[in-house]
Amino acid sequence: MQEIYLDNAATTPMSPQVIDVMTSEMKNDFGNASSTYELGRKARHAIDHARSQIAAAINADDNEIIFTSGGSESNNTAIFGVAHSRKEIGRQIITTKIEHPSVLNPMRQLEREGYEVTYLDVDENGHISLDDLKSALTPATILVSVMAVNNEVGSINPLAEIGAIVADSNAYFHVDAVQGLGNIDLDVKKMQIDLLSTSAHKINGPKFLGFLYENKQINLPPLVLGGEQETKRRAGTENVPGIAGFGEAVSEIAAIDKAALQAKYSHWQEMILQALDESNVQYEVNGGRGEHVSHHVLNLHIIGVSTTILQANLDLAGFAVSGGSACTAGSLEPSHVLMACFGKKSPRVNESIRISFGRYNTDEEVVAFAQELCKIAHKVQK
């Protein structure tokens, strides 16, 4: 049975070029990057090159890139770092109700420590109100943390507009760009972003690797203590092959026209929706379909069909899709994103699946998926 992978918001297959770069590094540059002899210097050069590749992709300076174990560590470093280093200025933080658990769980921990966290509401398309953000800001606000692209419904936040609002306050602006990098254009200078988190495995790079962009005017305390790696900002011997692969992955995705990529994903969405219409399947799209959404994510409410049944049947037929965030896939809890968009009692919460495309998917795979989805939905709805 052929397996067709349509869960790229959870993770992506590694690029062949990334594998080649990492394999070469593992074979040839096994030195410790902190060592001063030739093998160490070669490893250091590989890290410095990757850092430059990544910085260029988001219009940052090289020394503003800190390598981490992934998006979760980057988010935790930014959130706890700002909270603990700026608590004398204030103890209010603003975020949204549809953030990733690696943002929401640190926020809940900070609430236990006495911080006040404001969770902004979103509309049915997963977008916040800029007026709500302006109203929530106070002189005691030290951090605003808003994701670039939502991982379940694909909503894109207006980062430049948010950055301009936050720049006029006492707060730093943090962006979880794990789903944004590779799908939308990011410019930390133009968007006035102070801190930005990413993950390599979402852009056809290796797992357990990410970076945190930290504006050079900020000096956060490190989350991981130990040696003096990453100019004393993140301890631990660097994963040289992984970092080299990450740099290659970022360079590849930076060279791709994001508008053309989004157009391809939008076309695939329309193929699926047209098939559902032609088969008279009852469905609703969760989130928007306009310009303020990343089309790599299509979240569908198949009316009357539970997420568990639909996902299981698709799995048996060889199609990998998600019932929500991969980080909560083992949980019986419904999607907090869909609850925030539509309410806890909405049937969408327990009758939706997430399809997410990647640059290695094909028209043929999407057609095959659409046919199988219609077949299963038609059978169960009857």
Short mmCIF file of C-alpha atoms in Angstrom, two decimals:
data_model
loop_
_atom_site.label_atom_id
_atom_site.label_comp_id
_atom_site.label_asym_id
_atom_site.label_seq_id
_atom_site.Cartn_x
_atom_site.Cartn_y
_atom_site.Cartn_z
CA MET A 1 0.00 0.00 0.00
CA GLN A 2 1.35 3.40 -0.99
CA GLU A 3 1.54 5.88 1.86
CA ILE A 4 0.74 9.50 1.06
CA TYR A 5 1.96 12.05 3.58
CA LEU A 6 -0.23 15.11 4.12
CA ASP A 7 0.78 16.18 7.62
CA ASN A 8 3.58 18.61 6.86
CA ALA A 9 2.54 20.97 9.65
CA ALA A 10 3.61 18.20 12.05
CA THR A 11 6.96 17.54 10.38
CA THR A 12 8.45 17.42 6.90
CA PRO A 13 10.60 14.89 5.04
CA MET A 14 14.22 15.91 4.89
CA SER A 15 15.52 17.50 1.71
CA PRO A 16 17.98 15.26 -0.20
CA GLN A 17 20.46 18.15 -0.28
CA VAL A 18 20.15 18.57 3.49
CA ILE A 19 20.88 14.86 3.94
CA ASP A 20 23.95 15.19 1.69
CA VAL A 21 25.27 18.18 3.66
CA MET A 22 24.72 16.45 6.99
CA THR A 23 26.28 13.21 5.79
CA SER A 24 29.36 15.06 4.59
CA GLU A 25 29.67 16.84 7.93
CA MET A 26 29.31 13.60 9.90
CA LYS A 27 32.00 11.97 7.78
CA ASN A 28 34.47 14.80 7.51
CA ASP A 29 33.94 17.44 10.20
CA PHE A 30 33.46 15.51 13.44
CA GLY A 31 35.48 17.94 15.54
CA ASN A 32 34.19 19.89 18.52
CA ALA A 33 33.50 23.45 17.39
CA SER A 34 34.96 24.79 20.65
CA SER A 35 38.36 23.21 19.92
CA THR A 36 41.10 25.46 18.54
CA TYR A 37 42.90 22.95 16.31
CA GLU A 38 42.08 22.29 12.63
CA LEU A 39 39.18 19.86 13.11
CA GLY A 40 37.58 22.23 15.59
CA ARG A 41 38.07 25.21 13.29
CA LYS A 42 36.42 23.31 10.42
CA ALA A 43 33.41 22.56 12.61
CA ARG A 44 33.26 26.20 13.72
CA HIS A 45 33.35 27.32 10.08
CA ALA A 46 30.36 25.06 9.28
CA ILE A 47 28.37 26.61 12.14
CA ASP A 48 29.32 30.15 11.17
CA HIS A 49 28.32 29.51 7.56
CA ALA A 50 24.92 28.14 8.59
CA ARG A 51 24.39 31.07 10.93
CA SER A 52 25.02 33.48 8.04
CA GLN A 53 22.63 31.58 5.78
CA ILE A 54 19.88 31.75 8.40
CA ALA A 55 20.46 35.39 9.34
CA ALA A 56 20.26 36.45 5.70
CA ALA A 57 16.91 34.70 5.26
CA ILE A 58 15.18 36.84 7.93
CA ASN A 59 17.27 40.04 7.52
CA ALA A 60 19.09 39.60 10.82
CA ASP A 61 22.73 39.98 11.81
CA ASP A 62 24.76 36.80 12.25
CA ASN A 63 25.32 37.40 15.96
CA GLU A 64 21.56 37.61 16.53
CA ILE A 65 21.04 33.90 15.77
CA ILE A 66 21.18 31.41 18.67
CA PHE A 67 20.98 27.70 17.87
CA THR A 68 18.67 25.66 20.10
CA SER A 69 17.12 22.19 20.21
CA GLY A 70 13.99 23.41 18.41
CA GLY A 71 10.95 25.65 18.50
CA SER A 72 9.91 24.66 22.01
CA GLU A 73 13.26 25.56 23.54
CA SER A 74 13.39 28.79 21.55
CA ASN A 75 9.92 29.77 22.79
CA ASN A 76 10.76 28.89 26.37
CA THR A 77 14.06 30.79 26.22
CA ALA A 78 12.37 33.91 24.91
CA ILE A 79 9.36 33.85 27.23
CA PHE A 80 11.08 32.96 30.50
CA GLY A 81 14.08 35.10 29.61
CA VAL A 82 11.99 38.23 29.11
CA ALA A 83 9.75 37.54 32.11
CA HIS A 84 12.55 36.96 34.59
CA SER A 85 14.88 39.69 33.34
CA ARG A 86 12.23 42.43 33.08
CA LYS A 87 10.07 41.73 36.13
CA GLU A 88 11.16 45.00 37.73
CA ILE A 89 9.60 46.86 34.79
CA GLY A 90 6.31 44.98 34.93
CA ARG A 91 4.67 41.58 35.15
CA GLN A 92 2.06 41.68 32.42
CA ILE A 93 2.37 39.56 29.27
CA ILE A 94 0.06 39.41 26.25
CA THR A 95 -0.47 36.40 24.02
CA THR A 96 -3.37 34.72 22.18
CA LYS A 97 -5.66 31.81 22.93
CA ILE A 98 -4.47 29.81 19.91
CA GLU A 99 -0.73 29.70 20.53
CA HIS A 100 1.29 26.50 20.45
CA PRO A 101 1.58 24.57 23.75
CA SER A 102 5.26 25.57 23.97
CA VAL A 103 4.00 29.14 24.42
CA LEU A 104 0.81 28.51 26.40
CA ASN A 105 2.39 26.19 28.97
CA PRO A 106 5.21 28.63 29.85
CA MET A 107 2.54 31.32 30.18
CA ARG A 108 0.61 29.18 32.66
CA GLN A 109 3.81 28.59 34.63
CA LEU A 110 4.43 32.33 34.76
CA GLU A 111 0.87 32.86 36.03
CA ARG A 112 1.74 30.49 38.88
CA GLU A 113 4.76 32.70 39.57
CA GLY A 114 2.56 35.77 39.90
CA TYR A 115 2.65 37.21 36.39
CA GLU A 116 -0.52 38.49 34.74
CA VAL A 117 -1.11 36.97 31.30
CA THR A 118 -3.73 38.37 28.91
CA TYR A 119 -4.99 35.87 26.33
CA LEU A 120 -6.40 37.68 23.29
CA ASP A 121 -9.53 36.25 21.66
CA VAL A 122 -9.59 35.33 17.97
CA ASP A 123 -12.36 35.42 15.38
CA GLU A 124 -13.61 32.35 13.48
CA ASN A 125 -10.71 32.70 11.05
CA GLY A 126 -8.15 32.63 13.85
CA HIS A 127 -7.19 36.31 13.77
CA ILE A 128 -6.77 38.67 16.71
CA SER A 129 -8.16 42.20 16.84
CA LEU A 130 -5.47 44.89 16.74
CA ASP A 131 -7.78 47.10 18.78
CA ASP A 132 -7.89 44.38 21.47
CA LEU A 133 -4.10 44.33 21.48
CA LYS A 134 -3.89 48.11 21.85
CA SER A 135 -6.42 48.02 24.69
CA ALA A 136 -4.52 45.26 26.51
CA LEU A 137 -1.16 47.06 26.44
CA THR A 138 -0.19 48.89 29.63
CA PRO A 139 3.06 50.41 30.95
CA ALA A 140 3.51 47.12 32.85
CA THR A 141 3.43 44.98 29.67
CA ILE A 142 6.87 43.48 29.16
CA LEU A 143 6.18 40.96 26.37
CA VAL A 144 3.76 40.39 23.50
CA SER A 145 3.99 36.86 22.06
CA VAL A 146 2.02 36.16 18.87
CA MET A 147 2.57 33.31 16.40
CA ALA A 148 3.22 34.09 12.74
CA VAL A 149 1.05 31.31 11.29
CA ASN A 150 -1.31 29.10 13.26
CA ASN A 151 -0.43 25.42 13.02
CA GLU A 152 -4.04 24.17 12.94
CA VAL A 153 -6.02 26.62 10.81
CA GLY A 154 -3.24 28.49 8.96
CA SER A 155 -4.23 32.01 10.00
CA ILE A 156 -1.48 34.59 9.36
CA ASN A 157 -1.09 37.37 11.88
CA PRO A 158 -0.26 40.91 10.66
CA LEU A 159 3.24 40.91 12.11
CA ALA A 160 4.29 44.30 10.75
CA GLU A 161 1.20 45.98 12.20
CA ILE A 162 1.64 44.23 15.54
CA GLY A 163 5.34 45.12 15.57
CA ALA A 164 4.53 48.79 15.04
CA ILE A 165 2.03 48.77 17.91
CA VAL A 166 4.39 46.99 20.30
CA ALA A 167 7.32 49.24 19.34
CA ASP A 168 5.46 52.18 20.90
CA SER A 169 5.20 50.38 24.25
CA ASN A 170 7.56 49.03 26.92
CA ALA A 171 7.12 45.47 25.65
CA TYR A 172 9.29 43.21 23.53
CA PHE A 173 7.66 41.51 20.53
CA HIS A 174 8.16 37.73 20.30
CA VAL A 175 7.02 35.69 17.30
CA ASP A 176 6.66 31.92 17.16
CA ALA A 177 7.52 31.49 13.48
CA VAL A 178 7.72 27.69 13.44
CA GLN A 179 4.92 27.49 10.84
CA GLY A 180 5.82 30.83 9.28
CA LEU A 181 9.40 30.18 8.19
CA GLY A 182 9.23 28.80 4.67
CA ASN A 183 5.57 29.67 4.11
CA ILE A 184 5.60 33.47 4.40
CA ASP A 185 8.27 36.13 4.01
CA LEU A 186 9.84 37.18 7.31
CA ASP A 187 11.87 40.34 7.90
CA VAL A 188 12.67 40.97 11.55
CA LYS A 189 13.80 44.52 10.90
CA LYS A 190 10.80 45.68 8.87
CA MET A 191 8.37 43.84 11.16
CA GLN A 192 10.12 45.24 14.28
CA ILE A 193 10.38 41.76 15.81
CA ASP A 194 12.58 41.49 18.89
CA LEU A 195 12.57 37.70 19.31
CA LEU A 196 11.67 34.97 16.82
CA SER A 197 11.54 31.19 17.23
CA THR A 198 11.81 28.50 14.55
CA SER A 199 12.29 24.77 14.08
CA ALA A 200 14.33 23.00 11.40
CA HIS A 201 12.13 19.95 10.89
CA LYS A 202 9.22 22.07 9.63
CA ILE A 203 11.24 23.17 6.57
CA ASN A 204 12.69 19.82 5.42
CA GLY A 205 15.58 20.00 7.87
CA PRO A 206 16.62 17.79 10.81
CA LYS A 207 14.60 17.27 13.97
CA PHE A 208 15.65 18.52 17.42
CA LEU A 209 17.19 21.71 16.07
CA GLY A 210 15.99 25.29 15.84
CA PHE A 211 17.12 28.84 16.35
CA LEU A 212 16.10 31.87 18.35
CA TYR A 213 16.58 35.29 16.79
CA GLU A 214 17.39 37.76 19.55
CA ASN A 215 17.76 41.41 18.67
CA LYS A 216 21.32 42.43 19.53
CA GLN A 217 20.03 45.17 21.83
CA ILE A 218 18.49 42.48 24.04
CA ASN A 219 20.57 40.34 26.37
CA LEU A 220 18.39 37.58 27.80
CA PRO A 221 19.67 35.13 30.41
CA PRO A 222 20.27 31.64 28.96
CA LEU A 223 17.75 28.90 29.64
CA VAL A 224 20.41 26.14 29.43
CA LEU A 225 23.43 26.65 31.68
CA GLY A 226 26.82 25.03 31.26
CA GLY A 227 29.65 25.89 28.89
CA GLU A 228 30.17 29.06 26.91
CA GLN A 229 28.81 27.90 23.54
CA GLU A 230 26.74 30.30 21.40
CA THR A 231 28.65 33.20 22.97
CA LYS A 232 27.44 32.14 26.42
CA ARG A 233 23.78 32.24 25.35
CA ARG A 234 23.07 28.49 25.02
CA ALA A 235 25.29 25.89 26.64
CA GLY A 236 25.99 22.48 25.11
CA THR A 237 28.25 21.12 22.39
CA GLU A 238 26.85 22.20 19.03
CA ASN A 239 25.23 19.67 16.70
CA VAL A 240 27.47 20.57 13.78
CA PRO A 241 25.92 18.25 11.13
CA GLY A 242 22.41 19.29 12.13
CA ILE A 243 23.27 22.99 12.10
CA ALA A 244 24.91 22.66 8.67
CA GLY A 245 21.78 20.87 7.44
CA PHE A 246 19.57 23.55 8.95
CA GLY A 247 21.50 26.23 7.08
CA GLU A 248 21.04 24.33 3.83
CA ALA A 249 17.30 23.88 4.49
CA VAL A 250 16.86 27.61 5.16
CA SER A 251 18.80 28.52 2.01
CA GLU A 252 16.63 26.23 -0.08
CA ILE A 253 13.36 27.55 1.28
CA ALA A 254 14.56 31.17 1.09
CA ALA A 255 15.14 30.76 -2.65
CA ILE A 256 11.54 29.65 -3.25
CA ASP A 257 8.94 32.23 -4.29
CA LYS A 258 6.48 32.19 -1.38
CA ALA A 259 3.64 33.59 -3.50
CA ALA A 260 4.08 30.79 -6.04
CA LEU A 261 4.26 28.21 -3.26
CA GLN A 262 1.07 29.53 -1.68
CA ALA A 263 -0.64 29.50 -5.08
CA LYS A 264 0.22 25.83 -5.50
CA TYR A 265 -1.11 24.99 -2.04
CA SER A 266 -4.27 27.01 -2.70
CA HIS A 267 -4.80 25.05 -5.92
CA TRP A 268 -4.56 21.80 -3.98
CA GLN A 269 -7.09 23.08 -1.47
CA GLU A 270 -9.51 23.90 -4.28
CA MET A 271 -9.03 20.41 -5.77
CA ILE A 272 -10.09 18.83 -2.48
CA LEU A 273 -13.03 21.18 -1.93
CA GLN A 274 -14.26 20.72 -5.48
CA ALA A 275 -14.19 16.95 -5.03
CA LEU A 276 -16.18 17.26 -1.80
CA ASP A 277 -18.73 19.50 -3.54
CA GLU A 278 -19.10 17.14 -6.48
CA SER A 279 -19.61 14.19 -4.12
CA ASN A 280 -22.20 16.10 -2.05
CA VAL A 281 -20.17 15.69 1.14
CA GLN A 282 -21.31 17.99 3.91
CA TYR A 283 -18.33 19.97 5.16
CA GLU A 284 -17.12 23.34 6.41
CA VAL A 285 -13.68 24.93 6.22
CA ASN A 286 -12.24 25.87 9.60
CA GLY A 287 -10.43 29.18 9.26
CA GLY A 288 -10.24 31.55 6.33
CA ARG A 289 -9.41 30.94 2.67
CA GLY A 290 -8.37 34.46 1.73
CA GLU A 291 -5.07 36.30 1.66
CA HIS A 292 -4.51 36.26 5.43
CA VAL A 293 -4.04 32.50 5.63
CA SER A 294 -1.22 30.14 4.78
CA HIS A 295 -2.66 27.64 2.32
CA HIS A 296 -0.31 24.87 3.37
CA VAL A 297 -2.95 24.11 6.05
CA LEU A 298 -6.51 23.03 5.25
CA ASN A 299 -8.64 22.27 8.31
CA LEU A 300 -11.93 20.60 7.39
CA HIS A 301 -15.05 19.93 9.41
CA ILE A 302 -16.63 16.83 7.90
CA ILE A 303 -20.11 17.20 9.34
CA GLY A 304 -21.30 14.28 11.43
CA VAL A 305 -18.06 12.29 11.18
CA SER A 306 -15.86 12.12 14.26
CA THR A 307 -12.20 13.02 13.92
CA THR A 308 -11.18 9.63 15.32
CA ILE A 309 -13.20 7.64 12.80
CA LEU A 310 -12.16 9.75 9.83
CA GLN A 311 -8.47 9.81 10.71
CA ALA A 312 -8.42 6.05 11.39
CA ASN A 313 -10.07 5.23 8.06
CA LEU A 314 -7.71 7.51 6.17
CA ASP A 315 -4.76 5.91 7.95
CA LEU A 316 -5.94 2.43 6.94
CA ALA A 317 -6.17 3.66 3.36
CA GLY A 318 -2.57 4.93 3.48
CA PHE A 319 -3.08 8.67 4.05
CA ALA A 320 -1.35 10.53 6.88
CA VAL A 321 -3.34 13.52 8.13
CA SER A 322 -3.84 14.99 11.58
CA GLY A 323 -6.67 15.57 14.00
CA GLY A 324 -4.93 18.73 15.21
CA SER A 325 -1.54 19.68 16.58
CA ALA A 326 0.97 16.84 16.53
CA CYS A 327 2.11 17.96 19.97
CA THR A 328 -1.27 16.91 21.43
CA ALA A 329 -1.92 13.98 19.11
CA GLY A 330 -1.74 11.47 21.96
CA SER A 331 -4.23 13.41 24.04
CA LEU A 332 -7.99 12.99 24.15
CA GLU A 333 -8.41 16.72 24.66
CA PRO A 334 -10.13 18.54 21.77
CA SER A 335 -8.32 21.24 19.82
CA HIS A 336 -7.88 24.42 21.87
CA VAL A 337 -7.56 26.32 18.59
CA LEU A 338 -10.95 25.23 17.27
CA MET A 339 -12.51 25.87 20.69
CA ALA A 340 -11.11 29.41 20.65
CA CYS A 341 -12.41 29.98 17.12
CA PHE A 342 -15.85 28.36 17.40
CA GLY A 343 -16.60 27.68 21.07
CA LYS A 344 -16.26 24.60 23.24
CA LYS A 345 -19.66 23.18 22.24
CA SER A 346 -19.19 23.46 18.48
CA PRO A 347 -19.30 20.08 16.68
CA ARG A 348 -16.28 21.24 14.68
CA VAL A 349 -14.13 20.59 17.73
CA ASN A 350 -14.59 16.81 17.46
CA GLU A 351 -15.34 16.43 13.74
CA SER A 352 -12.36 18.05 12.01
CA ILE A 353 -9.12 16.98 10.38
CA ARG A 354 -6.05 18.95 9.37
CA ILE A 355 -4.48 18.40 5.97
CA SER A 356 -1.13 20.13 5.52
CA PHE A 357 0.89 20.26 2.32
CA GLY A 358 4.62 20.37 1.69
CA ARG A 359 6.77 21.18 -1.30
CA TYR A 360 7.27 17.50 -2.13
CA ASN A 361 3.57 16.67 -2.48
CA THR A 362 2.11 16.20 -5.98
CA ASP A 363 -1.17 16.76 -7.81
CA GLU A 364 -1.61 13.00 -8.07
CA GLU A 365 -1.35 12.57 -4.31
CA VAL A 366 -3.92 15.28 -3.68
CA VAL A 367 -6.34 13.76 -6.21
CA ALA A 368 -5.98 10.33 -4.60
CA PHE A 369 -6.56 11.82 -1.15
CA ALA A 370 -9.63 13.78 -2.25
CA GLN A 371 -11.17 10.64 -3.74
CA GLU A 372 -10.58 8.62 -0.58
CA LEU A 373 -11.84 11.40 1.68
CA CYS A 374 -15.06 11.65 -0.31
CA LYS A 375 -15.48 7.89 -0.25
CA ILE A 376 -15.09 7.63 3.53
CA ALA A 377 -17.15 10.73 4.33
CA HIS A 378 -19.96 9.69 2.00
CA LYS A 379 -20.12 6.26 3.58
CA VAL A 380 -20.14 7.47 7.18
CA GLN A 381 -22.48 10.42 6.60
CA LYS A 382 -25.03 8.09 4.98
#
